[in-house]
Tab-separated table of C-alpha atoms and ligand atoms in Angstrom:
chain	number	residue	atom	x	y	z
A	1	MET	CA	-17.693	1.931	3.630
A	2	PRO	CA	-16.735	-1.589	4.790
A	3	THR	CA	-15.318	-2.215	8.242
A	4	VAL	CA	-12.576	-4.588	9.287
A	5	ARG	CA	-15.404	-6.925	10.344
A	6	ASP	CA	-16.542	-7.181	6.716
A	7	ILE	CA	-12.976	-8.020	5.687
A	8	ARG	CA	-12.714	-10.640	8.419
A	9	ALA	CA	-16.033	-12.149	7.356
A	10	LYS	CA	-14.712	-12.723	3.831
A	11	ALA	CA	-11.824	-14.883	5.063
A	12	GLY	CA	-12.214	-18.419	3.773
A	13	GLU	CA	-15.404	-17.449	1.894
A	14	GLU	CA	-14.047	-15.538	-1.110
A	15	PRO	CA	-10.617	-14.144	-2.042
A	16	ILE	CA	-9.846	-10.714	-0.592
A	17	THR	CA	-8.292	-8.168	-2.964
A	18	MET	CA	-5.943	-5.365	-1.946
A	19	LEU	CA	-3.787	-2.938	-3.945
A	20	THR	CA	-1.650	0.007	-2.949
A	21	ALA	CA	-2.475	3.582	-3.978
A	22	TYR	CA	-0.784	6.861	-3.176
A	23	ASP	CA	-3.006	9.458	-4.867
A	24	ALA	CA	-6.659	10.275	-5.505
A	25	PRO	CA	-7.026	9.386	-9.215
A	26	THR	CA	-5.426	5.982	-8.760
A	27	ALA	CA	-7.506	5.288	-5.654
A	28	ALA	CA	-10.693	6.181	-7.570
A	29	VAL	CA	-9.882	3.654	-10.315
A	30	ILE	CA	-9.075	0.933	-7.768
A	31	ASP	CA	-12.208	1.672	-5.744
A	32	GLU	CA	-14.469	1.647	-8.793
A	33	ALA	CA	-12.997	-1.715	-9.805
A	34	GLY	CA	-14.352	-3.176	-6.553
A	35	ILE	CA	-11.037	-3.907	-4.825
A	36	ASP	CA	-11.724	-4.649	-1.128
A	37	MET	CA	-8.851	-2.730	0.497
A	38	ILE	CA	-6.479	0.058	-0.522
A	39	LEU	CA	-3.125	0.170	1.246
A	40	VAL	CA	-1.371	3.522	1.398
A	41	GLY	CA	1.905	1.656	1.683
A	42	ASP	CA	5.313	2.994	2.529
A	43	SER	CA	6.207	1.376	-0.813
A	44	MET	CA	5.408	4.922	-1.967
A	45	GLY	CA	9.096	5.562	-1.164
A	46	ASN	CA	10.154	3.554	-4.225
A	47	ALA	CA	6.918	3.805	-6.213
A	48	VAL	CA	6.323	7.554	-6.273
A	49	LEU	CA	8.765	9.495	-4.081
A	50	GLY	CA	11.965	8.550	-5.900
A	51	TYR	CA	13.773	6.903	-2.961
A	52	ASP	CA	15.569	3.597	-3.358
A	53	SER	CA	13.986	2.092	-0.232
A	54	THR	CA	11.109	2.696	2.166
A	55	ILE	CA	13.413	3.892	4.950
A	56	PRO	CA	13.182	7.677	4.247
A	57	VAL	CA	9.363	7.776	4.075
A	58	THR	CA	7.923	10.045	6.787
A	59	VAL	CA	4.717	10.042	8.805
A	60	ASP	CA	3.788	13.348	7.108
A	61	GLU	CA	4.169	11.779	3.654
A	62	ILE	CA	1.972	8.812	4.574
A	63	ALA	CA	-0.590	11.133	6.186
A	64	SER	CA	-0.855	13.451	3.189
A	65	ARG	CA	-1.172	10.563	0.721
A	66	THR	CA	-3.684	8.770	2.979
A	67	GLY	CA	-5.910	11.854	2.969
A	68	SER	CA	-5.886	12.018	-0.824
A	69	VAL	CA	-6.697	8.310	-1.160
A	70	VAL	CA	-9.521	8.517	1.411
A	71	ARG	CA	-11.107	11.510	-0.376
A	72	ALA	CA	-11.309	9.498	-3.609
A	73	THR	CA	-12.567	6.245	-2.089
A	74	GLU	CA	-16.184	5.290	-1.454
A	75	ASP	CA	-16.259	1.552	-0.912
A	76	ALA	CA	-12.799	0.134	-0.238
A	77	LEU	CA	-11.305	-0.060	3.256
A	78	VAL	CA	-8.315	2.299	3.403
A	79	VAL	CA	-5.313	1.084	5.406
A	80	ALA	CA	-2.449	3.495	6.189
A	81	ASP	CA	1.053	2.096	6.675
A	82	LEU	CA	3.161	3.364	9.564
A	83	PRO	CA	6.643	4.128	8.203
A	84	PHE	CA	10.079	3.222	9.559
A	85	LEU	CA	10.472	4.633	13.110
A	86	GLY	CA	6.898	5.898	13.001
A	87	PHE	CA	6.285	3.161	15.592
A	88	GLY	CA	8.310	0.755	17.697
A	89	TYR	CA	10.383	3.327	19.585
A	90	ASP	CA	7.887	4.377	22.198
A	91	GLU	CA	4.228	3.541	22.476
A	92	LYS	CA	3.024	7.144	22.781
A	93	THR	CA	4.513	8.154	19.426
A	94	ALA	CA	3.103	5.058	17.744
A	95	VAL	CA	-0.379	5.678	19.168
A	96	GLU	CA	-0.254	9.345	18.095
A	97	ASN	CA	0.881	8.460	14.562
A	98	ALA	CA	-1.710	5.711	14.187
A	99	GLY	CA	-4.416	7.937	15.658
A	100	ARG	CA	-3.514	10.704	13.202
A	101	MET	CA	-4.180	8.395	10.235
A	102	LEU	CA	-7.674	7.631	11.530
A	103	LYS	CA	-8.642	10.945	13.152
A	104	GLU	CA	-7.148	13.427	10.690
A	105	GLU	CA	-6.866	11.508	7.415
A	106	GLY	CA	-9.900	9.204	7.591
A	107	ALA	CA	-8.153	5.813	7.232
A	108	SER	CA	-10.029	2.831	8.645
A	109	ALA	CA	-6.993	0.859	9.817
A	110	ILE	CA	-3.213	0.960	10.027
A	111	LYS	CA	-0.543	-1.549	9.022
A	112	ILE	CA	2.690	-2.107	10.890
A	113	GLU	CA	5.675	-4.194	9.830
A	114	SER	CA	5.692	-6.649	12.677
A	115	GLY	CA	8.088	-8.557	14.895
A	116	PRO	CA	8.406	-9.500	18.553
A	117	HIS	CA	8.471	-5.765	19.367
A	118	THR	CA	4.997	-5.068	17.919
A	119	VAL	CA	2.895	-7.635	19.802
A	120	GLU	CA	2.191	-5.323	22.752
A	121	LEU	CA	1.668	-2.335	20.476
A	122	THR	CA	-0.847	-4.316	18.408
A	123	GLU	CA	-2.754	-5.071	21.611
A	124	THR	CA	-2.683	-1.449	22.775
A	125	LEU	CA	-3.870	-0.085	19.426
A	126	SER	CA	-6.559	-2.741	19.023
A	127	ASN	CA	-7.855	-2.047	22.546
A	128	LEU	CA	-7.976	1.652	21.712
A	129	GLY	CA	-10.103	0.959	18.628
A	130	VAL	CA	-7.362	1.267	16.012
A	131	PRO	CA	-7.614	-1.793	13.726
A	132	VAL	CA	-4.153	-3.219	13.054
A	133	MET	CA	-3.007	-5.149	9.996
A	134	ALA	CA	0.194	-7.003	10.939
A	135	HIS	CA	2.931	-7.757	8.368
A	136	LEU	CA	5.400	-10.670	8.614
A	137	GLY	CA	7.941	-12.366	6.345
A	138	LEU	CA	9.884	-9.907	4.224
A	139	THR	CA	9.496	-6.551	5.940
A	140	PRO	CA	11.190	-3.932	3.744
A	141	GLN	CA	11.773	-1.562	6.682
A	142	SER	CA	14.290	-4.161	7.962
A	143	VAL	CA	16.305	-3.952	4.736
A	144	ASN	CA	19.421	-2.906	6.662
A	145	GLN	CA	19.218	-6.070	8.772
A	146	LEU	CA	17.634	-8.657	6.467
A	147	GLY	CA	18.179	-7.402	2.925
A	148	HIS	CA	15.445	-7.951	0.340
A	149	VAL	CA	15.400	-11.736	0.403
A	150	ARG	CA	12.806	-14.486	0.800
A	151	GLN	CA	12.010	-15.187	4.471
A	152	GLY	CA	10.908	-18.304	6.356
A	153	THR	CA	13.056	-20.663	4.321
A	154	THR	CA	14.455	-22.668	7.268
A	155	GLN	CA	12.466	-24.572	9.887
A	156	ASP	CA	13.528	-22.136	12.639
A	157	GLU	CA	12.572	-19.072	10.603
A	158	ALA	CA	9.272	-20.641	9.581
A	159	ASP	CA	8.463	-21.561	13.206
A	160	GLU	CA	9.214	-18.006	14.292
A	161	ILE	CA	6.932	-16.491	11.646
A	162	LEU	CA	4.111	-18.898	12.565
A	163	ASP	CA	4.564	-18.105	16.259
A	164	LEU	CA	4.543	-14.341	15.605
A	165	ALA	CA	1.466	-14.682	13.408
A	166	LYS	CA	-0.419	-16.357	16.252
A	167	ARG	CA	0.797	-13.809	18.794
A	168	HIS	CA	-0.379	-10.909	16.605
A	169	GLU	CA	-3.761	-12.569	16.116
A	170	ASP	CA	-4.049	-13.030	19.893
A	171	ALA	CA	-3.034	-9.390	20.355
A	172	GLY	CA	-6.010	-8.298	18.242
A	173	ALA	CA	-4.693	-7.800	14.684
A	174	PHE	CA	-7.612	-7.935	12.230
A	175	SER	CA	-5.515	-9.349	9.389
A	176	LEU	CA	-1.960	-10.258	8.461
A	177	VAL	CA	0.164	-9.529	5.390
A	178	LEU	CA	2.612	-12.329	4.553
A	179	GLU	CA	5.375	-11.196	2.204
A	180	HIS	CA	7.837	-13.316	0.199
A	181	ILE	CA	7.609	-16.548	2.185
A	182	PRO	CA	7.185	-20.131	0.925
A	183	SER	CA	3.649	-20.979	-0.223
A	184	ASN	CA	3.472	-24.009	2.065
A	185	LEU	CA	4.347	-21.887	5.110
A	186	ALA	CA	1.714	-19.295	4.094
A	187	ALA	CA	-0.850	-22.099	3.675
A	188	THR	CA	-0.084	-23.427	7.164
A	189	ILE	CA	-0.335	-19.979	8.759
A	190	THR	CA	-3.616	-19.334	6.920
A	191	ALA	CA	-5.033	-22.640	8.165
A	192	GLU	CA	-3.972	-21.943	11.751
A	193	LEU	CA	-5.326	-18.387	12.015
A	194	ASP	CA	-8.897	-17.121	12.062
A	195	ILE	CA	-7.966	-13.667	10.800
A	196	PRO	CA	-7.469	-13.224	7.035
A	197	THR	CA	-3.977	-13.554	5.624
A	198	ILE	CA	-3.109	-11.337	2.661
A	199	GLY	CA	-0.219	-12.655	0.589
A	200	ILE	CA	2.368	-10.955	-1.576
A	201	GLY	CA	4.840	-13.453	-2.927
A	202	ALA	CA	3.321	-16.035	-0.578
A	203	GLY	CA	1.521	-18.313	-3.033
A	204	PRO	CA	-2.140	-19.013	-3.762
A	205	ASP	CA	-3.366	-20.279	-0.385
A	206	THR	CA	-3.677	-17.054	1.593
A	207	ASP	CA	-7.135	-15.512	2.110
A	208	GLY	CA	-6.281	-12.581	-0.140
A	209	GLN	CA	-3.628	-11.006	-2.330
A	210	VAL	CA	-1.946	-7.603	-2.409
A	211	LEU	CA	0.387	-6.053	-4.970
A	212	VAL	CA	1.982	-2.651	-5.444
A	213	ILE	CA	-0.085	-0.738	-8.003
A	214	ASN	CA	2.956	0.273	-10.103
A	215	ASP	CA	3.770	-3.408	-10.673
A	216	VAL	CA	0.182	-4.225	-11.670
A	217	ILE	CA	-0.217	-1.398	-14.181
A	218	GLY	CA	3.345	-1.498	-15.538
A	219	LEU	CA	4.658	1.811	-14.260
A	220	GLY	CA	8.175	1.566	-12.942
A	221	GLU	CA	11.668	0.408	-13.649
A	222	TRP	CA	11.728	-2.791	-11.620
A	223	SER	CA	9.247	-5.373	-10.300
A	224	PRO	CA	9.810	-8.168	-7.774
A	225	PRO	CA	9.770	-11.732	-9.158
A	226	PHE	CA	6.410	-12.528	-7.513
A	227	ALA	CA	4.550	-9.581	-9.083
A	228	LYS	CA	2.554	-9.825	-12.307
A	229	GLN	CA	2.141	-6.945	-14.749
A	230	PHE	CA	-1.470	-6.682	-15.968
A	231	GLY	CA	-1.090	-3.554	-18.108
A	232	ASN	CA	1.461	-1.166	-19.582
A	233	VAL	CA	0.670	2.332	-18.389
A	234	LYS	CA	4.276	3.449	-18.794
A	235	SER	CA	4.269	2.926	-22.546
A	236	GLU	CA	0.900	4.727	-22.831
A	237	MET	CA	2.334	7.683	-20.842
A	238	GLU	CA	5.390	7.732	-23.077
A	239	ARG	CA	3.170	7.723	-26.172
A	240	ALA	CA	1.005	10.611	-24.873
A	241	VAL	CA	3.912	12.754	-23.653
A	242	THR	CA	5.829	12.289	-26.921
A	243	ALA	CA	2.720	13.146	-28.957
A	244	TYR	CA	2.241	16.339	-26.886
A	245	ARG	CA	5.884	17.340	-27.421
A	246	ASP	CA	5.614	16.704	-31.165
A	247	GLU	CA	2.413	18.747	-31.565
A	248	VAL	CA	3.780	21.725	-29.599
A	249	GLU	CA	7.003	21.651	-31.588
A	250	SER	CA	5.128	21.401	-34.888
A	251	GLU	CA	2.690	24.168	-33.732
A	252	GLU	CA	-0.266	21.857	-34.267
A	253	PHE	CA	-1.293	22.272	-30.593
A	254	PRO	CA	-3.064	24.348	-29.404
A	255	GLY	CA	-5.390	24.598	-32.417
A	256	LYS	CA	-8.709	26.448	-32.774
A	257	LYS	CA	-10.544	23.823	-30.727
A	258	HIS	CA	-8.345	24.484	-27.679
A	259	SER	CA	-8.273	28.328	-27.958
A	260	HIS	CA	-10.882	31.077	-27.914
A	261	VAL	CA	-11.150	34.607	-29.269
A	262	GLU	CA	-13.077	37.394	-27.461
A	263	ASP	CA	-14.699	39.550	-30.172
A	264	GLU	CA	-14.939	42.584	-27.845
A	265	LEU	CA	-11.163	42.698	-27.662
A	266	ASP	CA	-10.798	42.979	-31.443
A	267	GLY	CA	-10.575	46.765	-31.278
A	268	VAL	CA	-7.959	46.664	-28.530
A	269	TYR	CA	-5.618	44.046	-29.886
B	301	KIV	O1	4.174	-0.760	1.610
B	301	KIV	C1	3.577	-1.626	0.965
B	301	KIV	O2	3.089	-1.387	-0.140
B	301	KIV	C2	3.452	-2.949	1.543
B	301	KIV	C3	2.856	-4.026	0.697
B	301	KIV	C4	3.846	-4.478	-0.290
B	301	KIV	C5	2.287	-5.121	1.484
B	301	KIV	O3	3.831	-3.162	2.646
């Protein structure tokens, strides 16, 4: 199992890969493919829980899904997201929720959507031995304040993101997700920080990339403009489910191969 040190050591040496997963079979595929980190993201709200944002996702939901991902993962570093209001209100609750992901579910690190209010928390958690992945730019938990739009597009916004990135590095974050910001801003932040930056919609110059697994495999109704679909699992599911329906309706399934007869029961039935 890699540690956050191994991830840090890769920065600037070779690209770091990260994908989200929310269940054991998906995590096993991602892990076997040699992806460096698996994020149990609160994107599960849209991706698998049927919500239209990440806001309703609970600490219990993240914890349960983190456990299933950890049980299926041998090599990748598992990072658990803290959901909306799972941190940021008071430090004790945040420490308890973060600690739960490591102590009870076996995650190796936590991610928090960051801002001025998470600098101190990042320091507290890091000092306690909880590795923190910070997250700046588009932070979907702020949808009610910011909407779902590109961030860092003016000089003031860009300066603020750069400043926050440095403050989270100084506070002990082991890496930083940069979401939906201009590539040139992401390149500058990456050059100015020692910790690895992981981009999503932030161009090619970050130390690594992350995408939501549903977007990568083609499972879902909608994908953001910066995501790329590498497969079409949805159409394969549709094909399999339709074939199952057809064979049950035509009484082709189950056939002899999928049934068995117990000779001793012949006299009874
Ligand atoms: O929740 C999530 O999946 C994320 C990634 C998109 C970075 O925060």
